[in-house]
Coordinates of C-alpha atoms and ligand atoms in Angstrom, one line a residue:
X189 CA 36.3 96.5 -44.3
X190 CA 39.8 95.5 -43.0
X191 CA 40.9 91.9 -43.1
X192 CA 40.2 89.9 -40.0
X193 CA 40.6 86.3 -38.9
X194 CA 37.2 84.8 -38.6
X195 CA 36.1 83.9 -35.1
X196 CA 36.4 80.2 -34.4
X197 CA 32.6 79.9 -34.2
X198 CA 32.0 81.4 -37.6
X199 CA 34.8 79.4 -39.2
X200 CA 33.4 76.2 -37.9
X201 CA 29.9 77.0 -39.1
X202 CA 31.3 77.6 -42.6
X203 CA 33.2 74.3 -42.4
X204 CA 30.1 72.5 -41.2
X205 CA 28.2 73.7 -44.2
X206 CA 30.5 71.5 -46.4
X207 CA 30.1 68.3 -44.3
X208 CA 26.7 68.6 -42.7
X209 CA 24.2 69.4 -45.4
X210 CA 21.2 67.5 -44.1
X211 CA 20.2 65.1 -41.3
X212 CA 21.5 62.2 -43.3
X213 CA 25.0 63.7 -43.3
X214 CA 24.9 63.6 -39.5
X215 CA 23.8 60.0 -39.5
X216 CA 26.6 59.2 -41.9
X217 CA 29.4 60.9 -39.9
X218 CA 28.2 59.4 -36.6
X219 CA 27.8 56.0 -38.1
X220 CA 31.2 56.1 -39.5
X221 CA 32.7 57.1 -36.2
X222 CA 31.0 54.2 -34.5
X223 CA 32.3 51.8 -37.1
X224 CA 35.8 53.3 -36.8
X225 CA 35.5 52.6 -33.0
X226 CA 35.0 48.9 -33.8
X227 CA 31.5 48.8 -32.5
X228 CA 29.7 45.4 -32.6
X229 CA 26.3 47.0 -32.1
X230 CA 25.0 50.4 -33.2
X231 CA 21.6 51.8 -32.4
X232 CA 20.3 54.8 -34.3
X233 CA 17.3 56.8 -33.1
X234 CA 15.8 59.5 -35.3
X235 CA 12.9 61.8 -34.5
X236 CA 11.1 64.0 -36.9
X237 CA 13.3 62.9 -39.8
X238 CA 16.3 64.0 -37.9
X239 CA 15.3 67.6 -37.2
X240 CA 14.3 66.9 -33.6
X241 CA 16.8 64.2 -32.8
X242 CA 19.5 62.0 -34.1
X243 CA 21.1 59.7 -31.6
X244 CA 23.7 57.1 -32.3
X245 CA 24.8 54.7 -29.5
X246 CA 27.6 52.3 -30.0
X247 CA 29.5 49.8 -27.9
X248 CA 32.8 50.6 -29.4
X249 CA 36.1 51.7 -27.9
X250 CA 34.8 54.9 -26.4
X251 CA 36.7 58.1 -25.7
X252 CA 38.6 58.7 -22.4
X253 CA 36.9 61.4 -20.3
X254 CA 39.8 63.9 -20.5
X255 CA 39.9 63.6 -24.3
X256 CA 36.2 64.3 -24.9
X257 CA 36.7 68.1 -25.2
X258 CA 39.4 67.4 -27.8
X259 CA 37.2 65.0 -29.8
X260 CA 34.7 67.9 -30.1
X261 CA 37.3 70.4 -31.3
X262 CA 38.0 71.0 -34.9
X263 CA 40.8 69.2 -36.6
X264 CA 41.1 66.8 -33.7
X265 CA 41.4 63.2 -34.7
X266 CA 42.9 60.0 -33.4
X267 CA 43.0 58.5 -36.9
X268 CA 45.8 60.5 -38.5
X269 CA 49.0 62.1 -37.2
X270 CA 51.1 63.0 -40.2
X271 CA 50.5 64.0 -43.8
X272 CA 52.1 60.7 -44.8
X273 CA 49.2 58.8 -43.0
X274 CA 46.9 60.3 -45.6
X275 CA 48.4 57.9 -48.1
X276 CA 47.3 54.8 -46.2
X277 CA 44.1 55.6 -44.5
X278 CA 42.3 52.6 -43.2
X279 CA 39.6 54.3 -41.2
X280 CA 36.4 56.0 -42.4
X281 CA 37.2 59.3 -40.7
X282 CA 40.4 61.2 -40.8
X283 CA 39.5 64.9 -41.2
X284 CA 38.7 65.4 -37.5
X285 CA 35.9 67.7 -38.4
X286 CA 32.6 65.9 -38.1
X287 CA 31.9 66.2 -34.4
X288 CA 32.9 69.9 -34.3
X289 CA 30.9 70.6 -37.4
X290 CA 27.8 68.9 -36.1
X291 CA 28.2 70.6 -32.7
X292 CA 28.3 74.0 -34.3
X293 CA 24.9 73.6 -35.9
X294 CA 23.0 71.8 -33.2
X295 CA 22.7 71.0 -29.5
X296 CA 25.0 68.0 -29.1
X297 CA 25.6 65.8 -26.1
X298 CA 28.4 63.3 -26.2
X299 CA 28.6 60.6 -23.6
X300 CA 31.4 58.1 -23.6
X301 CA 33.3 55.5 -21.5
X302 CA 36.2 53.4 -22.4
X303 CA 36.6 49.8 -21.0
X304 CA 39.7 50.7 -18.9
X305 CA 37.7 53.0 -16.6
X306 CA 34.5 52.4 -14.7
X307 CA 33.4 56.0 -15.2
X308 CA 32.9 58.0 -18.3
X309 CA 32.3 61.6 -19.3
X310 CA 29.6 63.7 -20.7
X311 CA 29.8 67.1 -22.4
X312 CA 27.2 69.3 -24.1
X313 CA 27.9 71.7 -26.9
X314 CA 25.3 74.2 -28.1
X315 CA 25.9 75.9 -31.4
X316 CA 29.6 75.4 -31.0
X317 CA 29.7 76.6 -27.4
X318 CA 31.1 73.9 -25.1
X319 CA 29.5 73.3 -21.7
X320 CA 31.1 71.6 -18.7
X321 CA 32.7 68.2 -18.8
X322 CA 30.9 66.0 -16.3
X323 CA 32.1 62.7 -14.8
X324 CA 29.3 60.1 -15.0
X325 CA 28.6 56.4 -15.0
X326 CA 27.8 55.1 -18.5
X327 CA 27.9 51.8 -20.4
X328 CA 31.1 51.3 -22.3
X329 CA 30.9 52.9 -25.7
X330 CA 29.7 56.2 -27.0
X331 CA 26.4 57.9 -27.4
X332 CA 26.1 61.1 -29.5
X333 CA 22.9 62.9 -29.2
X334 CA 22.2 65.6 -31.7
X335 CA 19.1 67.8 -31.0
X336 CA 17.5 70.5 -33.0
X337 CA 19.8 70.3 -36.0
X338 CA 20.3 73.7 -37.7
X339 CA 18.4 75.5 -35.0
X340 CA 20.9 78.3 -35.3
X341 CA 20.9 78.3 -39.1
X342 CA 17.4 79.2 -40.1
X343 CA 18.4 79.5 -43.8
X344 CA 19.6 75.9 -43.8
X345 CA 16.5 74.8 -42.0
X346 CA 14.3 76.3 -44.6
X347 CA 16.1 74.4 -47.4
X348 CA 15.6 71.0 -45.8
X349 CA 13.6 68.6 -47.9
X350 CA 10.3 67.1 -46.9
X351 CA 10.4 64.6 -44.0
X352 CA 9.7 61.7 -46.3
X353 CA 12.8 62.6 -48.4
X354 CA 15.0 63.0 -45.4
X355 CA 13.8 59.8 -43.8
X356 CA 14.4 58.0 -47.0
X357 CA 17.9 59.3 -47.3
X358 CA 18.7 58.1 -43.8
X359 CA 17.2 54.7 -44.4
X360 CA 19.1 54.3 -47.7
X361 CA 22.3 55.2 -46.0
X362 CA 21.9 52.9 -43.0
X363 CA 20.7 50.1 -45.2
X364 CA 23.9 50.2 -47.3
X365 CA 26.2 50.5 -44.3
X366 CA 24.4 47.5 -42.8
X367 CA 25.2 45.6 -45.9
X368 CA 28.8 46.6 -45.9
X369 CA 29.2 45.7 -42.3
X370 CA 27.3 42.5 -41.8
X371 CA 29.1 41.6 -38.6
X372 CA 27.9 44.8 -36.9
X373 CA 24.4 44.6 -35.4
X374 CA 22.5 47.6 -36.5
X375 CA 19.1 49.0 -35.5
X376 CA 17.4 52.1 -36.8
X377 CA 14.3 53.7 -35.2
X378 CA 12.2 56.5 -36.6
X379 CA 10.0 58.1 -33.9
X380 CA 10.4 54.9 -31.8
X381 CA 9.4 52.7 -34.6
X382 CA 11.9 50.1 -35.7
X383 CA 12.6 50.3 -39.4
X384 CA 15.8 48.3 -39.8
X385 CA 17.4 45.6 -37.8
X386 CA 20.3 43.3 -38.6
X387 CA 21.6 40.4 -36.5
X388 CA 25.3 41.1 -37.0
X389 CA 26.0 37.5 -37.6
X390 CA 28.3 38.3 -40.6
X391 CA 26.2 36.7 -43.3
X392 CA 25.7 39.4 -46.0
X393 CA 22.9 37.4 -47.7
X394 CA 21.0 37.5 -44.5
X395 CA 21.4 41.2 -44.3
X396 CA 20.2 41.4 -47.9
X397 CA 17.1 39.4 -46.9
X398 CA 16.4 41.5 -43.8
X399 CA 16.7 44.7 -45.8
X400 CA 15.3 43.9 -49.2
X401 CA 13.1 40.9 -48.5
X402 CA 13.8 37.2 -48.9
X403 CA 12.8 37.2 -52.6
X404 CA 15.2 39.8 -53.7
X405 CA 18.0 38.2 -51.5
X406 CA 17.5 34.8 -53.0
X407 CA 17.8 36.2 -56.6
X408 CA 20.9 38.3 -56.2
X409 CA 24.0 36.9 -57.7
X410 CA 27.2 36.7 -55.8
X411 CA 30.2 38.4 -57.2
X412 CA 33.7 37.4 -56.2
X413 CA 36.9 38.2 -58.1
X414 CA 40.4 38.7 -57.0
X415 CA 42.9 40.3 -59.2
X416 CA 46.4 41.2 -58.2
X417 CA 45.7 42.8 -54.8
X418 CA 42.2 44.0 -55.8
X419 CA 39.3 42.2 -54.3
X420 CA 35.8 42.5 -55.6
X421 CA 32.9 41.0 -53.6
X422 CA 29.2 41.7 -53.3
X423 CA 25.9 41.1 -55.0
X424 CA 24.4 42.1 -58.3
X425 CA 21.0 41.4 -59.8
X426 CA 20.2 38.9 -62.5
X427 CA 19.2 40.4 -65.8
X428 CA 15.6 39.5 -65.1
X429 CA 15.4 41.7 -62.1
X430 CA 16.1 45.3 -62.8
X431 CA 15.3 48.9 -61.7
X432 CA 14.3 52.0 -63.6
X433 CA 17.1 54.0 -62.1
X434 CA 20.6 53.7 -60.7
X435 CA 19.8 54.3 -57.1
X436 CA 20.2 50.7 -56.1
X437 CA 23.7 50.6 -57.4
X438 CA 26.1 51.0 -54.5
X439 CA 29.9 50.8 -54.3
X440 CA 32.0 50.6 -51.3
X441 CA 35.8 51.1 -51.5
X442 CA 37.7 49.9 -48.5
X443 CA 34.5 50.0 -46.4
X444 CA 33.6 53.5 -47.5
X445 CA 30.6 54.3 -49.6
X446 CA 31.6 56.1 -52.7
X447 CA 30.0 57.7 -55.7
X448 CA 32.1 57.1 -58.8
X449 CA 31.2 57.2 -62.4
X450 CA 33.9 54.8 -63.5
X451 CA 32.6 52.1 -61.2
X452 CA 29.0 52.5 -62.4
X453 CA 30.1 52.5 -66.0
X454 CA 32.1 49.3 -65.4
X455 CA 29.0 47.7 -63.9
X456 CA 26.8 48.8 -66.8
X457 CA 29.4 47.5 -69.2
X458 CA 29.1 44.1 -67.6
X459 CA 25.4 44.1 -68.5
X460 CA 26.0 45.3 -72.0
X461 CA 23.3 44.1 -74.4
X462 CA 21.6 42.2 -71.6
X463 CA 19.3 44.9 -70.3
X464 CA 16.5 46.8 -71.9
X465 CA 17.0 50.4 -72.6
X466 CA 16.4 52.5 -69.4
X467 CA 16.8 49.6 -67.0
X468 CA 19.5 49.3 -64.4
X469 CA 20.7 46.5 -62.2
X470 CA 20.6 46.5 -58.4
X471 CA 24.1 46.0 -57.0
X472 CA 26.0 46.3 -53.8
X473 CA 29.7 45.8 -54.5
X474 CA 32.7 46.0 -52.3
X475 CA 36.2 46.7 -53.5
X476 CA 39.2 46.1 -51.3
X477 CA 42.2 48.0 -52.7
X478 CA 45.6 48.6 -51.1
X479 CA 45.1 52.0 -49.3
X480 CA 48.0 53.6 -51.2
X481 CA 46.2 52.9 -54.5
X482 CA 43.3 55.1 -53.7
X483 CA 43.1 58.8 -52.6
X484 CA 40.1 59.3 -50.3
X485 CA 41.0 62.9 -49.5
X486 CA 39.2 64.4 -52.5
X487 CA 36.1 65.9 -51.0
X488 CA 34.9 66.9 -47.6
X489 CA 32.1 64.3 -47.4
X490 CA 34.6 61.7 -48.6
X491 CA 32.1 60.4 -51.1
X492 CA 34.5 60.7 -54.0
X493 CA 37.8 58.9 -54.4
X494 CA 40.6 58.9 -56.9
X495 CA 42.1 55.6 -58.1
X496 CA 45.8 55.5 -59.0
X497 CA 45.0 52.9 -61.7
X498 CA 41.4 53.3 -62.6
X499 CA 41.7 51.1 -65.7
X500 CA 42.5 48.1 -63.6
X501 CA 39.7 48.8 -61.2
X502 CA 37.3 49.2 -64.1
X503 CA 38.3 46.0 -65.6
X504 CA 38.0 44.1 -62.3
X505 CA 34.5 45.3 -61.8
X506 CA 33.4 44.7 -65.3
X507 CA 34.8 41.2 -65.4
X508 CA 33.8 40.2 -62.0
X509 CA 30.2 41.2 -62.5
X510 CA 30.0 39.8 -66.0
X511 CA 31.2 36.5 -64.8
X512 CA 28.6 36.4 -62.1
X513 CA 25.8 37.1 -64.6
X514 CA 27.0 34.6 -67.1
X515 CA 27.5 31.9 -64.5
X516 CA 23.9 32.1 -63.3
X517 CA 21.6 33.2 -65.9
X518 CA 20.9 32.2 -69.5
X519 CA 21.5 35.0 -71.9
X520 CA 18.5 36.0 -74.0
X521 CA 19.4 36.1 -77.6
X522 CA 20.2 39.5 -78.8
X523 CA 19.6 39.9 -82.5
X524 CA 20.4 42.9 -84.6
X525 CA 18.5 43.6 -87.8
X526 CA 16.5 46.1 -89.6
X527 CA 14.0 46.4 -86.8
X528 CA 16.3 47.0 -83.9
X529 CA 17.6 50.4 -85.0
X530 CA 14.2 51.5 -85.7
X531 CA 13.0 50.4 -82.3
X532 CA 15.8 52.2 -80.6
X533 CA 14.9 55.4 -82.4
X534 CA 11.3 55.0 -81.3
X535 CA 12.6 54.5 -77.8
X536 CA 14.5 57.7 -77.8
X537 CA 11.6 59.6 -79.2
X538 CA 9.3 58.2 -76.5
X539 CA 5.8 59.8 -76.7
X540 CA 6.8 60.8 -80.2
X541 CA 7.0 57.7 -82.2
X542 CA 9.1 57.5 -85.3
X543 CA 6.3 57.4 -87.7
X544 CA 5.1 60.8 -86.7
X545 CA 8.4 62.5 -86.5
X546 CA 9.3 61.9 -90.2
X547 CA 13.0 61.3 -89.3
X548 CA 15.1 61.2 -92.5
X549 CA 17.0 58.0 -92.6
X550 CA 20.5 58.1 -94.0
X551 CA 20.9 55.8 -96.9
X552 CA 24.4 54.5 -96.8
X553 CA 24.1 50.7 -96.6
X554 CA 21.8 48.0 -97.7
X555 CA 20.7 47.7 -94.1
X556 CA 19.7 51.3 -94.0
X557 CA 17.8 50.9 -97.2
X558 CA 15.7 48.2 -95.7
X559 CA 15.2 50.4 -92.7
X560 CA 14.2 53.4 -94.7
X561 CA 11.7 51.5 -96.8
X562 CA 10.4 50.1 -93.6
X563 CA 9.9 53.5 -92.3
X564 CA 8.4 55.0 -95.4
X565 CA 5.2 53.0 -95.5
X566 CA 4.5 53.8 -92.0
X567 CA 3.4 57.2 -93.1
X568 CA -0.1 56.4 -92.3
X569 CA -2.5 55.5 -95.1
X570 CA -5.1 55.0 -92.5
X571 CA -5.8 57.3 -89.6
X572 CA -2.6 57.5 -87.4
X573 CA -4.6 56.7 -84.3
X574 CA -6.7 53.8 -85.3
X575 CA -5.9 50.4 -86.8
X576 CA -8.1 48.7 -89.4
X577 CA -9.8 45.4 -88.6
X578 CA -7.1 42.7 -88.4
X579 CA -7.2 39.0 -89.0
X580 CA -5.0 37.1 -86.6
X581 CA -2.5 34.8 -88.3
X582 CA -0.6 33.6 -85.2
X583 CA 2.1 34.2 -82.7
X584 CA 5.9 34.4 -83.5
X585 CA 8.6 33.7 -81.0
X586 CA 6.0 33.8 -78.2
X587 CA 6.4 37.6 -78.4
X588 CA 4.7 39.0 -81.4
X589 CA 1.3 38.5 -82.9
X590 CA 1.1 38.4 -86.7
X591 CA -2.0 39.8 -88.3
X592 CA -3.2 40.6 -91.7
X593 CA -5.0 43.9 -92.5
X594 CA -6.5 45.3 -95.7
X595 CA -3.2 46.9 -96.6
X596 CA -0.6 44.4 -95.6
X597 CA 1.0 42.7 -92.6
X598 CA 1.0 43.8 -89.0
X599 CA 3.5 42.6 -86.4
X600 CA 2.3 43.4 -82.9
X601 CA 4.4 43.4 -79.8
X602 CA 2.1 41.6 -77.4
X603 CA 3.6 43.2 -74.3
X604 CA 3.3 46.7 -75.6
X605 CA -0.2 46.0 -76.9
X606 CA -1.4 44.7 -73.7
X607 CA 0.1 47.6 -71.8
X608 CA -1.9 49.9 -74.0
X609 CA -5.1 48.0 -73.5
X610 CA -4.7 48.0 -69.7
X611 CA -3.7 51.6 -69.6
X612 CA -6.8 52.8 -71.5
X613 CA -9.1 50.7 -69.4
X614 CA -7.6 52.0 -66.2
X615 CA -7.9 55.6 -67.3
X616 CA -11.4 55.0 -68.4
X617 CA -12.4 53.5 -65.0
X618 CA -10.6 56.3 -63.2
X619 CA -12.6 58.8 -65.1
X620 CA -15.8 56.9 -64.1
X621 CA -14.8 57.6 -60.5
X622 CA -14.8 54.0 -59.4
X623 CA -12.1 51.4 -60.1
X624 CA -13.5 47.9 -59.5
X625 CA -11.3 46.1 -57.2
X626 CA -10.9 42.4 -56.7
X627 CA -9.9 40.7 -53.4
X628 CA -7.1 38.2 -53.6
X629 CA -8.0 34.7 -52.5
X630 CA -4.9 34.7 -50.4
X631 CA -3.6 38.1 -49.4
X632 CA 0.1 38.5 -50.3
X633 CA 2.7 40.1 -48.2
X634 CA 5.6 42.1 -49.6
X635 CA 8.7 43.3 -47.8
X636 CA 10.4 46.4 -49.0
X637 CA 13.7 48.0 -48.2
X638 CA 13.4 50.6 -45.4
X639 CA 14.0 53.3 -48.1
X640 CA 11.1 52.1 -50.3
X641 CA 8.9 51.5 -47.4
X642 CA 8.8 55.2 -46.6
X643 CA 7.7 55.9 -50.1
X644 CA 5.0 53.4 -50.3
X645 CA 3.7 54.4 -46.9
X646 CA 3.2 58.0 -48.0
X647 CA 1.3 56.8 -51.0
X648 CA -0.9 54.1 -49.6
X649 CA -4.0 56.3 -49.7
X650 CA -3.5 57.1 -53.4
X651 CA -2.9 53.4 -54.1
X652 CA -6.1 52.5 -52.4
X653 CA -7.9 55.0 -54.6
X654 CA -6.6 53.1 -57.6
X655 CA -8.3 50.0 -56.5
X656 CA -5.6 48.5 -54.4
X657 CA -6.1 47.5 -50.8
X658 CA -2.7 47.6 -49.2
X659 CA -2.1 47.6 -45.4
X660 CA 1.0 48.0 -43.3
X661 CA 1.8 44.6 -41.9
X662 CA 4.8 44.9 -39.6
X663 CA 8.2 46.3 -40.2
X664 CA 8.6 47.5 -43.8
X665 CA 6.1 44.8 -44.7
X666 CA 2.7 45.3 -46.4
X667 CA -0.2 43.1 -47.1
X668 CA -1.9 43.3 -50.4
X669 CA -5.5 42.3 -50.1
X670 CA -7.0 43.6 -53.3
X671 CA -5.9 44.7 -56.7
X672 CA -7.7 46.5 -59.5
X673 CA -10.0 44.0 -61.1
X674 CA -8.8 44.7 -64.6
X675 CA -5.5 43.1 -63.7
X676 CA -7.2 39.7 -63.3
X677 CA -4.7 37.2 -62.0
X678 CA -1.5 39.3 -62.6
X679 CA 1.1 39.3 -59.9
X680 CA 0.0 41.9 -57.3
X681 CA 3.5 42.3 -55.9
X682 CA 4.8 43.4 -59.2
X683 CA 2.3 46.2 -59.3
X684 CA 3.3 47.4 -55.8
X685 CA 7.0 47.4 -56.8
X686 CA 6.2 49.3 -59.9
X687 CA 4.5 52.0 -57.9
X688 CA 7.3 52.3 -55.5
X689 CA 9.8 52.7 -58.3
X690 CA 7.7 55.3 -59.9
X691 CA 7.3 57.4 -56.8
X692 CA 11.0 57.1 -56.3
X693 CA 11.7 58.8 -59.6
X694 CA 9.6 61.8 -58.9
X695 CA 8.7 62.7 -55.4
X696 CA 6.4 65.5 -56.1
X697 CA 3.0 64.8 -54.6
X698 CA 0.5 63.0 -56.7
X699 CA -0.5 65.3 -59.4
X700 CA -2.6 64.5 -62.4
X701 CA 0.5 63.9 -64.4
X702 CA 2.1 61.7 -61.9
X703 CA -1.1 59.8 -61.6
X704 CA -1.0 59.0 -65.3
X705 CA 2.6 58.0 -65.1
X706 CA 1.9 55.8 -62.1
X707 CA -0.9 54.0 -64.0
X708 CA 1.3 53.6 -67.0
X709 CA 4.0 52.0 -64.8
X710 CA 1.6 49.6 -63.2
X711 CA 0.2 48.6 -66.5
X712 CA 3.6 47.9 -67.9
X713 CA 4.4 45.6 -65.1
X714 CA 1.0 43.8 -65.2
X715 CA 1.0 43.3 -69.0
X716 CA 1.8 40.0 -70.5
X717 CA 5.5 39.7 -71.2
X718 CA 7.4 38.9 -74.4
X719 CA 8.3 35.3 -74.4
X720 CA 5.0 34.2 -72.9
X721 CA 3.0 32.0 -75.3
X722 CA -0.7 32.9 -75.6
X723 CA -3.5 30.6 -76.5
X724 CA -5.4 31.3 -79.7
X725 CA -8.2 32.8 -77.7
X726 CA -5.9 35.0 -75.8
X727 CA -4.3 36.2 -79.0
X728 CA -7.6 37.0 -80.5
X729 CA -8.8 38.9 -77.4
X730 CA -5.7 40.9 -77.3
X731 CA -6.0 41.9 -80.9
X732 CA -9.7 42.9 -80.5
X733 CA -9.0 44.8 -77.4
X734 CA -6.2 46.7 -79.1
X735 CA -8.4 47.6 -82.0
X736 CA -10.8 49.2 -79.5
X737 CA -8.2 51.5 -78.1
X738 CA -8.1 55.2 -78.6
X739 CA -4.4 55.1 -79.4
X740 CA -3.6 51.6 -80.4
X741 CA -0.3 52.3 -82.1
X742 CA 1.9 53.0 -79.2
X743 CA 2.2 51.8 -75.6
X744 CA 1.7 54.4 -72.8
X745 CA 5.5 54.9 -72.8
X746 CA 5.5 55.8 -76.4
X747 CA 7.0 52.7 -77.9
X748 CA 5.2 51.3 -81.0
X749 CA 2.9 48.4 -80.4
X750 CA 3.0 47.4 -84.0
X751 CA 5.0 47.5 -87.1
X752 CA 3.2 47.7 -90.4
X753 CA 4.6 46.1 -93.5
X754 CA 2.4 47.4 -96.3
X755 CA 1.7 45.5 -99.4
X756 CA 3.6 48.1 -101.2
X757 CA 6.7 47.5 -99.1
X758 CA 6.4 43.8 -99.5
X759 CA 6.3 44.1 -103.2
X760 CA 9.3 46.4 -103.3
X761 CA 11.2 44.1 -101.0
X762 CA 10.5 41.1 -103.2
X763 CA 11.5 43.1 -106.3
X764 CA 8.1 43.0 -107.8
X765 CA 7.9 46.7 -108.1
X766 CA 9.9 49.8 -107.6
X767 CA 13.5 50.8 -108.3
X768 CA 15.2 47.5 -108.8
Ligands
LIG274 P1 37.4 61.9 -37.4 O1 36.4 60.8 -37.4 O2 37.7 62.4 -38.8 O3 38.6 61.6 -36.6 P2 35.4 63.2 -35.8 O4 35.2 64.6 -35.5 O5 34.3 62.5 -36.4 O6 36.7 63.1 -36.7 O7 35.8 62.5 -34.5 C1 36.9 63.0 -33.7 C2 37.5 61.9 -32.8 O8 36.6 61.6 -31.8 C3 37.8 60.7 -33.6 O9 39.1 60.7 -34.2 C4 37.7 59.6 -32.4 O10 39.0 59.5 -31.8 C5 36.7 60.2 -31.5 N1 35.4 59.6 -31.7 C6 34.4 60.1 -32.4 N2 33.3 59.3 -32.3 C7 33.7 58.2 -31.6 C8 33.0 57.0 -31.2 N3 31.7 56.8 -31.6 N4 33.7 56.1 -30.5 C9 35.0 56.4 -30.2 N5 35.6 57.5 -30.5 C10 35.0 58.4 -31.2
LIG275 MG1 34.5 60.9 -38.0

């Protein structure tokens, strides 16, 4: 084949592939355009998860009628005129590609009017083919209507994720932009149902409350740090309120949402030693950096940026967040000792606890020696699954039970132990087909983020099979009427949050495996915590319940519930016997 210039239509479809991957990309580009046009109010309507319709209406500056065809053309922008401008971009857009790209893969109608004229214009483009420009009456501002996205790209259409996934991506996106622009009033509707509304009164904490619920908003710590031209503001969670993944960590750089490893690492550094393994904070952080210090022209979707001086940015984020955490919350004591390394190892080998893996310890220091002797006796003298009858001695540090067995001392992690007990009961009841459920005296309501709401909604039926009774109760709000009886007086809302988090990690539909994981997650949340002092009776009961378990030695997540110090070990440690 001879070399030919691609027809414009094909070229723009190829370009569109980079920018417009999915419905959420359309929402992102149109939302950014509305924000660039200084809109005070933005209304987003989505139908069928964006496949049928995405419409964004703003009350911003508008486009003059005669410029509408240009706005829809490729490489046409009002935000940039020379290559030099690329060095100091203040707007979200600058590539002049979005409208053309979207128009080439959908049926798009753009309607716009500027305030200087009392008439506006409208133009339709179908699969990149422009229609007539019409003169019409319209409110000031711009409405972009995108119908039948990817109708001309069947391949792309086939690769779209499930509706739930797409809706969630859209909700997550709009939620975060709403936080970054608290002075802009935003509304989001899915199939005519309002899922997100902000007042636009400029108070970011109010936006937090309307998006994540009042409880979360109240807890979040405010971050403010200025350092030589770099300004860091936003919110981050206290160490007590964490997530099982990084999805609730969001950074904005100069009003643009970015994905950047440096920034996330800096945030995690700020929490160093304060979070349990596998837990992440929630954070929405905004960096204002002189535009010439950051290169935004790295990637077509503009989600990546390059910092001229990334060490300074790193340090600002790390210090700013650390300061916020320290100022507001007491730091739990972190002790290191022979147990911690052992514990960590057990964590890494989850579902495969250290005592069954026979890991060879390296014997280089005194500390390691203690560790290795700790490990050695764990080679089970008794059956690895069961524990012998134990005599309760008491509770240490409101976190561990101390018990005596025929062959030495047992330290039991009360949280892990309770988790195991709840888990086995739950499984047992589930196998018996009926999970006794207990009505709450006062039903509790919980507000979720629009993103999480989509997830819970799609799993309500499954939850109700688990012995919960949860009903939709207004916008992103749910009312919990009953919980599985075995949780007694545990906090029902914790259970609901646990479930949502779990579904978030794996969106495949409820399979047997997921069911087990979900139950494990709920039990983890409902179990007594470390640091909670238990009465003698409660300690006794927990110990007896644990003894009855099928696999009492590890929690459902694979961490050990107990550490066994055998008589043999004690004797060696005290120098009564052995090599000393
Ligand atoms: P970019 O945002 O990179 O400039 P777009 O293709 O998204 O490219 O938009 C092209 C141009 O159309 C913009 O530069 C702007 O002038 C105009 N435009 C797009 N959307 C709007 C809007 N909602 N309000 C006012 N002008 C808009
Ligand atoms: Mg744009």
